[in-house]
């Protein structure tokens, strides 16, 4: 399978690493587009969201399937790039030097035509064991869910770190507990795994916590709102 | 070292497992207190927060060091239980059948006397490689930090799961991304590791997300507040 990866960023680097031993992969500079193969089966546009349109419009006429790799850009952005187009969205955050277990990365596919879907599936199967379909609407919800489950959890861990400032305790002392919080979710739903004062309705501790946060209204509000969310589940 | 563990719950079970090959450990029923040894070096009270006082008041006169294992109960609760008392707080959540790497669990110690501290350190060193001191004030901040970093992150993952209801995407599809979110923090601070729309000031996507949440004011408020917190960091 001949795959041309258009892009020079972290995602392009990692897709190249994931695919290079499994197919005839070529990484193409997104500015010059030099080296695009006439007989490529798949062109993967791996550039920032707001550059996808520009790359798509500059592609030469092609019989390849053309797909972008973004969670939040509509598939139809590619409607003029090829007869067969789609989205190839690997759900992972990629830093250049990270070691990543590619087989565990779920890939979410959307395609305009059966031929496009077939090609995208074949490419995804080259490295991933978790291939799913998600239309643009589902992909938007997936993106929003990831904001809560990843970006926002990171922010809460940031708050925890701030709360430990001035003590001898470091945020990494909480790492075993944070890892366990995640690994519990491999067996339990978040609702069933929920613990803590809000979950058991321990008003005395919650009041003491709000008192500790009284000089930081934003943290205090976040504490109240998420506690409210947890209480509603019970 | 002779250690009597008073309690029958998950923490008592796990402390027994962590210690049994390293010392002469005995698990004691907290109601009958039968089998407490006169020559024990350490009595660890591993019962629920609001039962600690009751167990402490029923202990026979002892020359052992007496400690409780709670994150949120003051050390002074034990002032009448022994001349040498303290707190032995292992920071982990314990379910009965979990496999736990005991050496990675940080143990936070507080002691009234040098003899109590020496005994608690000796006991902690039997299984843990991460021994720290935390007085009652620091332990309270640690507990609050854990609520944000663990209980609340679990709640946000619960929100993510709710957002995926009705799609073919499951919360476990986000597991590789969530694990990476955590493992990044072994090298980066949460502020440096922060990604997502609020972090890059992408108002267009944030507005679209708030619109998607318009039928759920509580989620919408949580989205706004945590985004505000992230923006303040930049």
GROMACS .gro file of C-alpha atoms in nm:
model
  468
    1UNK     CA    1   0.000   0.000   0.000
    2UNK     CA    2   0.143   0.336  -0.103
    3UNK     CA    3   0.073   0.612   0.147
    4UNK     CA    4   0.184   0.973   0.108
    5UNK     CA    5   0.185   1.160   0.439
    6UNK     CA    6   0.166   1.536   0.382
    7UNK     CA    7   0.304   1.721   0.682
    8UNK     CA    8   0.612   1.788   0.888
    9UNK     CA    9   0.483   1.794   1.244
   10UNK     CA   10   0.464   1.544   1.527
   11UNK     CA   11   0.165   1.358   1.390
   12UNK     CA   12   0.331   1.313   1.048
   13UNK     CA   13   0.647   1.188   1.220
   14UNK     CA   14   0.457   0.935   1.429
   15UNK     CA   15   0.231   0.813   1.147
   16UNK     CA   16   0.544   0.761   0.942
   17UNK     CA   17   0.699   0.560   1.227
   18UNK     CA   18   0.380   0.356   1.274
   19UNK     CA   19   0.346   0.278   0.903
   20UNK     CA   20   0.695   0.274   0.751
   21UNK     CA   21   0.764  -0.096   0.794
   22UNK     CA   22   0.413  -0.192   0.683
   23UNK     CA   23   0.375  -0.006   0.354
   24UNK     CA   24   0.548   0.218   0.103
   25UNK     CA   25   0.524   0.538   0.301
   26UNK     CA   26   0.656   0.873   0.191
   27UNK     CA   27   0.653   1.197   0.391
   28UNK     CA   28   0.576   1.500   0.174
   29UNK     CA   29   0.653   1.863   0.251
   30UNK     CA   30   0.315   2.041   0.280
   31UNK     CA   31   0.448   2.363   0.122
   32UNK     CA   32   0.616   2.226  -0.190
   33UNK     CA   33   0.412   1.903  -0.217
   34UNK     CA   34   0.717   1.768  -0.399
   35UNK     CA   35   0.734   1.392  -0.436
   36UNK     CA   36   0.363   1.314  -0.426
   37UNK     CA   37   0.322   0.987  -0.613
   38UNK     CA   38   0.081   0.954  -0.905
   39UNK     CA   39   0.007   0.597  -0.803
   40UNK     CA   40  -0.038   0.657  -0.427
   41UNK     CA   41  -0.337   0.476  -0.277
   42UNK     CA   42  -0.382   0.722   0.005
   43UNK     CA   43  -0.283   1.081   0.074
   44UNK     CA   44  -0.300   1.166   0.446
   45UNK     CA   45  -0.305   1.540   0.516
   46UNK     CA   46  -0.139   1.578   0.858
   47UNK     CA   47  -0.127   1.954   0.907
   48UNK     CA   48  -0.284   2.200   1.151
   49UNK     CA   49  -0.661   2.240   1.131
   50UNK     CA   50  -0.654   2.577   0.959
   51UNK     CA   51  -0.399   2.464   0.697
   52UNK     CA   52  -0.598   2.161   0.577
   53UNK     CA   53  -0.808   2.360   0.332
   54UNK     CA   54  -0.501   2.520   0.176
   55UNK     CA   55  -0.315   2.189   0.130
   56UNK     CA   56  -0.628   2.025  -0.013
   57UNK     CA   57  -0.678   2.300  -0.268
   58UNK     CA   58  -0.317   2.273  -0.389
   59UNK     CA   59  -0.312   1.895  -0.440
   60UNK     CA   60  -0.278   1.790  -0.804
   61UNK     CA   61  -0.569   1.595  -0.953
   62UNK     CA   62  -0.543   1.247  -0.804
   63UNK     CA   63  -0.711   0.908  -0.806
   64UNK     CA   64  -0.581   0.846  -0.450
   65UNK     CA   65  -0.809   0.851  -0.150
   66UNK     CA   66  -0.749   1.181   0.031
   67UNK     CA   67  -0.805   1.210   0.407
   68UNK     CA   68  -0.727   1.457   0.681
   69UNK     CA   69  -0.636   1.360   1.038
   70UNK     CA   70  -0.818   1.622   1.244
   71UNK     CA   71  -1.073   1.568   1.521
   72UNK     CA   72  -1.258   1.891   1.463
   73UNK     CA   73  -1.253   1.967   1.089
   74UNK     CA   74  -1.548   1.857   0.874
   75UNK     CA   75  -1.488   1.588   0.614
   76UNK     CA   76  -1.645   1.804   0.344
   77UNK     CA   77  -1.343   2.035   0.357
   78UNK     CA   78  -1.189   1.777   0.123
   79UNK     CA   79  -1.478   1.752  -0.124
   80UNK     CA   80  -1.279   1.900  -0.412
   81UNK     CA   81  -0.956   1.712  -0.340
   82UNK     CA   82  -1.064   1.371  -0.470
   83UNK     CA   83  -1.370   1.169  -0.562
   84UNK     CA   84  -1.288   0.945  -0.265
   85UNK     CA   85  -1.219   1.133   0.055
   86UNK     CA   86  -1.251   1.090   0.428
   87UNK     CA   87  -1.112   1.141   0.776
   88UNK     CA   88  -0.845   0.934   0.949
   89UNK     CA   89  -0.837   1.046   1.313
   90UNK     CA   90  -0.594   0.873   1.551
   91UNK     CA   91  -0.693   0.963   1.908
   92UNK     CA   92  -0.364   1.033   2.079
   93UNK     CA   93  -0.146   1.330   2.167
   94UNK     CA   94   0.187   1.310   1.989
   95UNK     CA   95   0.510   1.464   2.110
   96UNK     CA   96   0.808   1.407   1.887
   97UNK     CA   97   1.022   1.201   2.124
   98UNK     CA   98   0.747   1.006   2.290
   99UNK     CA   99   0.746   0.633   2.267
  100UNK     CA  100   0.398   0.529   2.172
  101UNK     CA  101   0.236   0.187   2.153
  102UNK     CA  102   0.079   0.241   1.812
  103UNK     CA  103  -0.133  -0.074   1.823
  104UNK     CA  104  -0.330   0.073   2.115
  105UNK     CA  105  -0.423   0.398   1.945
  106UNK     CA  106  -0.788   0.401   1.842
  107UNK     CA  107  -0.839   0.534   1.489
  108UNK     CA  108  -1.173   0.692   1.403
  109UNK     CA  109  -1.271   0.678   1.037
  110UNK     CA  110  -1.524   0.859   0.824
  111UNK     CA  111  -1.549   0.826   0.446
  112UNK     CA  112  -1.751   0.971   0.162
  113UNK     CA  113  -1.744   0.654  -0.050
  114UNK     CA  114  -1.709   0.279   0.011
  115UNK     CA  115  -1.375   0.283  -0.171
  116UNK     CA  116  -1.247   0.558   0.058
  117UNK     CA  117  -1.361   0.366   0.369
  118UNK     CA  118  -1.199   0.045   0.246
  119UNK     CA  119  -0.866   0.221   0.187
  120UNK     CA  120  -0.876   0.403   0.521
  121UNK     CA  121  -0.954   0.080   0.706
  122UNK     CA  122  -0.670  -0.099   0.532
  123UNK     CA  123  -0.428   0.178   0.631
  124UNK     CA  124  -0.551   0.191   0.993
  125UNK     CA  125  -0.521  -0.186   1.024
  126UNK     CA  126  -0.151  -0.160   0.939
  127UNK     CA  127  -0.078  -0.045   1.294
  128UNK     CA  128  -0.392  -0.019   1.507
  129UNK     CA  129  -0.604  -0.285   1.665
  130UNK     CA  130  -0.884  -0.042   1.749
  131UNK     CA  131  -1.060   0.086   1.442
  132UNK     CA  132  -1.393   0.262   1.479
  133UNK     CA  133  -1.622   0.473   1.267
  134UNK     CA  134  -1.726   0.821   1.369
  135UNK     CA  135  -1.908   1.072   1.151
  136UNK     CA  136  -1.834   1.443   1.185
  137UNK     CA  137  -2.102   1.484   1.452
  138UNK     CA  138  -1.967   1.194   1.664
  139UNK     CA  139  -1.612   1.317   1.615
  140UNK     CA  140  -1.711   1.658   1.754
  141UNK     CA  141  -1.856   1.490   2.063
  142UNK     CA  142  -1.543   1.279   2.095
  143UNK     CA  143  -1.334   1.594   2.083
  144UNK     CA  144  -1.545   1.762   2.352
  145UNK     CA  145  -1.526   1.445   2.566
  146UNK     CA  146  -1.146   1.448   2.529
  147UNK     CA  147  -1.134   1.808   2.647
  148UNK     CA  148  -1.305   1.701   2.971
  149UNK     CA  149  -1.119   1.371   3.013
  150UNK     CA  150  -0.771   1.498   2.923
  151UNK     CA  151  -0.726   1.876   2.897
  152UNK     CA  152  -0.945   1.946   3.200
  153UNK     CA  153  -0.810   1.663   3.413
  154UNK     CA  154  -0.462   1.803   3.348
  155UNK     CA  155  -0.588   2.144   3.466
  156UNK     CA  156  -0.725   1.989   3.788
  157UNK     CA  157  -0.392   1.822   3.853
  158UNK     CA  158  -0.245   2.170   3.803
  159UNK     CA  159  -0.475   2.299   4.077
  160UNK     CA  160  -0.361   2.014   4.302
  161UNK     CA  161  -0.002   2.115   4.239
  162UNK     CA  162  -0.079   2.476   4.332
  163UNK     CA  163  -0.243   2.359   4.654
  164UNK     CA  164   0.076   2.176   4.749
  165UNK     CA  165   0.297   2.483   4.699
  166UNK     CA  166   0.487   2.562   5.017
  167UNK     CA  167   0.466   2.205   5.146
  168UNK     CA  168   0.730   1.936   5.105
  169UNK     CA  169   0.480   1.729   4.904
  170UNK     CA  170   0.516   1.715   4.526
  171UNK     CA  171   0.252   1.648   4.267
  172UNK     CA  172   0.441   1.333   4.167
  173UNK     CA  173   0.378   1.195   4.517
  174UNK     CA  174   0.017   1.169   4.399
  175UNK     CA  175   0.114   0.978   4.083
  176UNK     CA  176   0.043   0.624   4.216
  177UNK     CA  177  -0.299   0.742   4.331
  178UNK     CA  178  -0.370   0.916   3.998
  179UNK     CA  179  -0.264   0.608   3.803
  180UNK     CA  180  -0.492   0.392   4.015
  181UNK     CA  181  -0.779   0.638   3.953
  182UNK     CA  182  -0.738   0.565   3.581
  183UNK     CA  183  -0.675   0.193   3.601
  184UNK     CA  184  -0.991   0.143   3.809
  185UNK     CA  185  -1.183   0.265   3.503
  186UNK     CA  186  -1.071  -0.037   3.304
  187UNK     CA  187  -1.317  -0.238   3.515
  188UNK     CA  188  -1.563   0.014   3.662
  189UNK     CA  189  -1.768   0.299   3.519
  190UNK     CA  190  -1.666   0.645   3.645
  191UNK     CA  191  -1.991   0.662   3.843
  192UNK     CA  192  -1.916   0.332   4.017
  193UNK     CA  193  -1.550   0.424   4.073
  194UNK     CA  194  -1.632   0.762   4.226
  195UNK     CA  195  -1.493   0.816   4.576
  196UNK     CA  196  -1.429   1.119   4.795
  197UNK     CA  197  -1.623   1.355   5.022
  198UNK     CA  198  -1.885   1.463   4.763
  199UNK     CA  199  -1.952   1.102   4.672
  200UNK     CA  200  -2.021   0.998   5.030
  201UNK     CA  201  -2.199   1.325   5.118
  202UNK     CA  202  -1.942   1.422   5.379
  203UNK     CA  203  -2.052   1.783   5.430
  204UNK     CA  204  -1.814   1.846   5.720
  205UNK     CA  205  -1.505   1.782   5.506
  206UNK     CA  206  -1.650   1.966   5.206
  207UNK     CA  207  -1.709   2.275   5.421
  208UNK     CA  208  -1.356   2.254   5.557
  209UNK     CA  209  -1.223   2.231   5.199
  210UNK     CA  210  -1.423   2.534   5.084
  211UNK     CA  211  -1.288   2.724   5.384
  212UNK     CA  212  -0.931   2.630   5.284
  213UNK     CA  213  -1.003   2.772   4.936
  214UNK     CA  214  -1.160   3.096   5.054
  215UNK     CA  215  -0.880   3.315   4.915
  216UNK     CA  216  -0.913   3.163   4.568
  217UNK     CA  217  -1.272   3.207   4.445
  218UNK     CA  218  -1.207   3.032   4.112
  219UNK     CA  219  -1.081   2.713   4.278
  220UNK     CA  220  -1.366   2.738   4.527
  221UNK     CA  221  -1.625   2.761   4.248
  222UNK     CA  222  -1.469   2.468   4.064
  223UNK     CA  223  -1.476   2.268   4.388
  224UNK     CA  224  -1.846   2.348   4.444
  225UNK     CA  225  -1.955   2.275   4.088
  226UNK     CA  226  -1.779   1.942   4.047
  227UNK     CA  227  -1.895   1.836   4.394
  228UNK     CA  228  -2.249   1.924   4.283
  229UNK     CA  229  -2.203   1.711   3.971
  230UNK     CA  230  -2.082   1.417   4.183
  231UNK     CA  231  -2.371   1.456   4.431
  232UNK     CA  232  -2.625   1.449   4.147
  233UNK     CA  233  -2.498   1.107   4.046
  234UNK     CA  234  -2.585   0.954   4.382
  235UNK     CA  235   0.927  -0.560   6.441
  236UNK     CA  236   0.589  -0.650   6.592
  237UNK     CA  237   0.301  -0.463   6.435
  238UNK     CA  238  -0.064  -0.500   6.537
  239UNK     CA  239  -0.302  -0.379   6.267
  240UNK     CA  240  -0.640  -0.296   6.415
  241UNK     CA  241  -0.910  -0.314   6.147
  242UNK     CA  242  -1.089  -0.541   5.905
  243UNK     CA  243  -1.127  -0.327   5.595
  244UNK     CA  244  -0.936  -0.293   5.270
  245UNK     CA  245  -0.656  -0.083   5.415
  246UNK     CA  246  -0.594  -0.335   5.696
  247UNK     CA  247  -0.590  -0.619   5.442
  248UNK     CA  248  -0.340  -0.440   5.219
  249UNK     CA  249  -0.114  -0.322   5.501
  250UNK     CA  250  -0.108  -0.681   5.624
  251UNK     CA  251  -0.010  -0.800   5.274
  252UNK     CA  252   0.257  -0.532   5.243
  253UNK     CA  253   0.407  -0.607   5.583
  254UNK     CA  254   0.348  -0.975   5.658
  255UNK     CA  255   0.672  -1.108   5.513
  256UNK     CA  256   0.875  -0.824   5.667
  257UNK     CA  257   0.769  -0.829   6.029
  258UNK     CA  258   0.559  -1.007   6.289
  259UNK     CA  259   0.225  -0.867   6.183
  260UNK     CA  260  -0.107  -0.948   6.342
  261UNK     CA  261  -0.450  -0.827   6.230
  262UNK     CA  262  -0.678  -0.743   6.522
  263UNK     CA  263  -1.056  -0.718   6.522
  264UNK     CA  264  -1.141  -0.353   6.603
  265UNK     CA  265  -1.451  -0.448   6.802
  266UNK     CA  266  -1.308  -0.714   7.034
  267UNK     CA  267  -0.944  -0.598   7.022
  268UNK     CA  268  -0.863  -0.960   7.106
  269UNK     CA  269  -0.505  -1.067   7.046
  270UNK     CA  270  -0.335  -0.730   7.091
  271UNK     CA  271   0.020  -0.806   7.195
  272UNK     CA  272   0.168  -0.656   7.512
  273UNK     CA  273   0.507  -0.638   7.344
  274UNK     CA  274   0.392  -0.489   7.012
  275UNK     CA  275   0.615  -0.208   6.885
  276UNK     CA  276   0.343  -0.042   6.684
  277UNK     CA  277  -0.037  -0.044   6.686
  278UNK     CA  278  -0.181   0.083   6.356
  279UNK     CA  279  -0.545   0.184   6.379
  280UNK     CA  280  -0.689   0.120   6.031
  281UNK     CA  281  -1.057   0.199   6.072
  282UNK     CA  282  -1.293   0.462   5.930
  283UNK     CA  283  -1.229   0.821   6.032
  284UNK     CA  284  -1.518   0.843   6.275
  285UNK     CA  285  -1.430   0.514   6.447
  286UNK     CA  286  -1.068   0.608   6.526
  287UNK     CA  287  -1.157   0.789   6.849
  288UNK     CA  288  -1.360   0.494   6.975
  289UNK     CA  289  -1.088   0.237   6.904
  290UNK     CA  290  -0.824   0.463   7.060
  291UNK     CA  291  -1.024   0.505   7.380
  292UNK     CA  292  -1.073   0.127   7.416
  293UNK     CA  293  -0.705   0.031   7.374
  294UNK     CA  294  -0.547  -0.115   7.689
  295UNK     CA  295  -0.259   0.082   7.839
  296UNK     CA  296   0.036   0.021   7.609
  297UNK     CA  297   0.400   0.108   7.562
  298UNK     CA  298   0.361   0.060   7.186
  299UNK     CA  299   0.360   0.350   6.945
  300UNK     CA  300  -0.001   0.408   6.840
  301UNK     CA  301  -0.083   0.561   6.501
  302UNK     CA  302  -0.389   0.606   6.284
  303UNK     CA  303  -0.384   0.587   5.905
  304UNK     CA  304  -0.623   0.865   5.806
  305UNK     CA  305  -0.556   1.163   5.580
  306UNK     CA  306  -0.802   1.393   5.747
  307UNK     CA  307  -0.806   1.313   6.120
  308UNK     CA  308  -0.584   1.514   6.355
  309UNK     CA  309  -0.298   1.337   6.526
  310UNK     CA  310  -0.413   1.466   6.865
  311UNK     CA  311  -0.713   1.232   6.850
  312UNK     CA  312  -0.466   0.974   6.981
  313UNK     CA  313  -0.322   1.181   7.267
  314UNK     CA  314  -0.462   0.952   7.537
  315UNK     CA  315  -0.381   0.624   7.361
  316UNK     CA  316  -0.007   0.622   7.423
  317UNK     CA  317   0.281   0.844   7.522
  318UNK     CA  318   0.418   0.794   7.169
  319UNK     CA  319   0.163   0.848   6.898
  320UNK     CA  320   0.144   0.960   6.540
  321UNK     CA  321  -0.003   0.925   6.193
  322UNK     CA  322   0.091   0.670   5.927
  323UNK     CA  323  -0.085   0.777   5.607
  324UNK     CA  324  -0.027   0.569   5.293
  325UNK     CA  325  -0.152   0.769   4.993
  326UNK     CA  326  -0.338   0.514   4.783
  327UNK     CA  327  -0.692   0.393   4.730
  328UNK     CA  328  -0.728   0.031   4.830
  329UNK     CA  329  -0.981  -0.213   4.688
  330UNK     CA  330  -0.966  -0.562   4.827
  331UNK     CA  331  -0.869  -0.749   4.512
  332UNK     CA  332  -0.642  -0.489   4.359
  333UNK     CA  333  -0.284  -0.575   4.291
  334UNK     CA  334  -0.077  -0.292   4.424
  335UNK     CA  335   0.292  -0.215   4.394
  336UNK     CA  336   0.347  -0.138   4.760
  337UNK     CA  337   0.698  -0.003   4.717
  338UNK     CA  338   0.557   0.288   4.511
  339UNK     CA  339   0.305   0.402   4.769
  340UNK     CA  340   0.417   0.721   4.940
  341UNK     CA  341   0.368   0.713   5.316
  342UNK     CA  342   0.324   1.041   5.501
  343UNK     CA  343   0.429   1.041   5.864
  344UNK     CA  344   0.362   1.266   6.161
  345UNK     CA  345   0.469   1.191   6.516
  346UNK     CA  346   0.438   1.343   6.860
  347UNK     CA  347   0.774   1.216   6.985
  348UNK     CA  348   1.109   1.118   6.831
  349UNK     CA  349   1.051   0.757   6.940
  350UNK     CA  350   0.716   0.752   6.762
  351UNK     CA  351   0.871   0.894   6.443
  352UNK     CA  352   1.153   0.642   6.453
  353UNK     CA  353   0.910   0.352   6.486
  354UNK     CA  354   0.679   0.483   6.212
  355UNK     CA  355   0.974   0.532   5.975
  356UNK     CA  356   1.099   0.183   6.043
  357UNK     CA  357   0.755   0.038   5.968
  358UNK     CA  358   0.710   0.245   5.651
  359UNK     CA  359   1.053   0.145   5.525
  360UNK     CA  360   0.948  -0.220   5.542
  361UNK     CA  361   0.754  -0.178   5.218
  362UNK     CA  362   0.771   0.177   5.081
  363UNK     CA  363   1.051   0.360   4.905
  364UNK     CA  364   0.877   0.696   4.939
  365UNK     CA  365   0.862   0.815   5.297
  366UNK     CA  366   0.774   1.176   5.368
  367UNK     CA  367   0.673   1.385   5.665
  368UNK     CA  368   0.352   1.583   5.673
  369UNK     CA  369   0.203   1.754   5.973
  370UNK     CA  370  -0.175   1.773   6.016
  371UNK     CA  371  -0.191   2.100   5.820
  372UNK     CA  372   0.008   1.961   5.526
  373UNK     CA  373  -0.193   1.640   5.535
  374UNK     CA  374  -0.514   1.841   5.502
  375UNK     CA  375  -0.374   2.019   5.195
  376UNK     CA  376  -0.263   1.684   5.055
  377UNK     CA  377  -0.614   1.551   5.103
  378UNK     CA  378  -0.767   1.852   4.927
  379UNK     CA  379  -0.513   1.820   4.644
  380UNK     CA  380  -0.608   1.452   4.607
  381UNK     CA  381  -0.974   1.546   4.581
  382UNK     CA  382  -0.888   1.764   4.279
  383UNK     CA  383  -0.633   1.527   4.124
  384UNK     CA  384  -0.828   1.204   4.174
  385UNK     CA  385  -1.193   1.234   4.282
  386UNK     CA  386  -1.259   1.530   4.053
  387UNK     CA  387  -1.066   1.394   3.754
  388UNK     CA  388  -1.278   1.080   3.786
  389UNK     CA  389  -1.590   1.301   3.780
  390UNK     CA  390  -1.469   1.476   3.462
  391UNK     CA  391  -1.410   1.140   3.296
  392UNK     CA  392  -1.768   1.062   3.400
  393UNK     CA  393  -1.883   1.375   3.216
  394UNK     CA  394  -1.685   1.261   2.911
  395UNK     CA  395  -1.863   0.927   2.927
  396UNK     CA  396  -2.200   1.099   2.941
  397UNK     CA  397  -2.109   1.308   2.636
  398UNK     CA  398  -2.038   0.990   2.441
  399UNK     CA  399  -2.377   0.834   2.522
  400UNK     CA  400  -2.562   0.748   2.204
  401UNK     CA  401  -2.242   0.723   1.999
  402UNK     CA  402  -2.049   0.405   1.922
  403UNK     CA  403  -1.751   0.549   2.109
  404UNK     CA  404  -1.676   0.421   2.459
  405UNK     CA  405  -1.492   0.593   2.739
  406UNK     CA  406  -1.225   0.323   2.720
  407UNK     CA  407  -1.144   0.439   2.366
  408UNK     CA  408  -1.002   0.746   2.540
  409UNK     CA  409  -0.787   0.537   2.776
  410UNK     CA  410  -0.459   0.561   2.577
  411UNK     CA  411  -0.503   0.939   2.560
  412UNK     CA  412  -0.585   0.962   2.932
  413UNK     CA  413  -0.285   0.747   3.023
  414UNK     CA  414  -0.062   0.970   2.812
  415UNK     CA  415  -0.207   1.277   2.985
  416UNK     CA  416  -0.078   1.133   3.313
  417UNK     CA  417   0.254   0.999   3.191
  418UNK     CA  418   0.345   1.338   3.042
  419UNK     CA  419   0.337   1.471   3.399
  420UNK     CA  420   0.631   1.252   3.493
  421UNK     CA  421   0.846   1.494   3.289
  422UNK     CA  422   0.644   1.815   3.259
  423UNK     CA  423   0.455   2.035   3.504
  424UNK     CA  424   0.077   2.043   3.449
  425UNK     CA  425   0.108   2.403   3.325
  426UNK     CA  426   0.368   2.303   3.064
  427UNK     CA  427   0.176   1.991   2.965
  428UNK     CA  428  -0.153   2.176   2.917
  429UNK     CA  429  -0.307   2.143   2.570
  430UNK     CA  430  -0.654   2.200   2.425
  431UNK     CA  431  -0.868   2.489   2.304
  432UNK     CA  432  -0.853   2.697   2.625
  433UNK     CA  433  -0.478   2.661   2.637
  434UNK     CA  434  -0.428   2.791   2.282
  435UNK     CA  435  -0.706   3.049   2.314
  436UNK     CA  436  -0.917   2.890   2.040
  437UNK     CA  437  -1.240   3.082   2.101
  438UNK     CA  438  -1.416   2.942   1.797
  439UNK     CA  439  -1.395   2.585   1.925
  440UNK     CA  440  -1.475   2.688   2.283
  441UNK     CA  441  -1.793   2.862   2.165
  442UNK     CA  442  -1.891   2.555   1.964
  443UNK     CA  443  -1.835   2.339   2.273
  444UNK     CA  444  -2.048   2.566   2.495
  445UNK     CA  445  -2.322   2.552   2.229
  446UNK     CA  446  -2.306   2.170   2.235
  447UNK     CA  447  -2.353   2.183   2.614
  448UNK     CA  448  -2.644   2.430   2.611
  449UNK     CA  449  -2.898   2.177   2.742
  450UNK     CA  450  -2.679   2.093   3.041
  451UNK     CA  451  -2.603   2.411   3.238
  452UNK     CA  452  -2.393   2.232   3.500
  453UNK     CA  453  -2.154   2.085   3.240
  454UNK     CA  454  -2.150   2.421   3.064
  455UNK     CA  455  -2.051   2.602   3.383
  456UNK     CA  456  -1.780   2.347   3.458
  457UNK     CA  457  -1.650   2.391   3.101
  458UNK     CA  458  -1.639   2.770   3.138
  459UNK     CA  459  -1.474   2.772   3.479
  460UNK     CA  460  -1.197   2.523   3.404
  461UNK     CA  461  -1.132   2.697   3.071
  462UNK     CA  462  -1.101   3.023   3.264
  463UNK     CA  463  -0.853   2.858   3.500
  464UNK     CA  464  -0.647   2.733   3.203
  465UNK     CA  465  -0.655   3.074   3.033
  466UNK     CA  466  -0.528   3.244   3.350
  467UNK     CA  467  -0.218   3.026   3.338
  468UNK     CA  468  -0.116   3.153   2.998
   0.00000   0.00000   0.00000
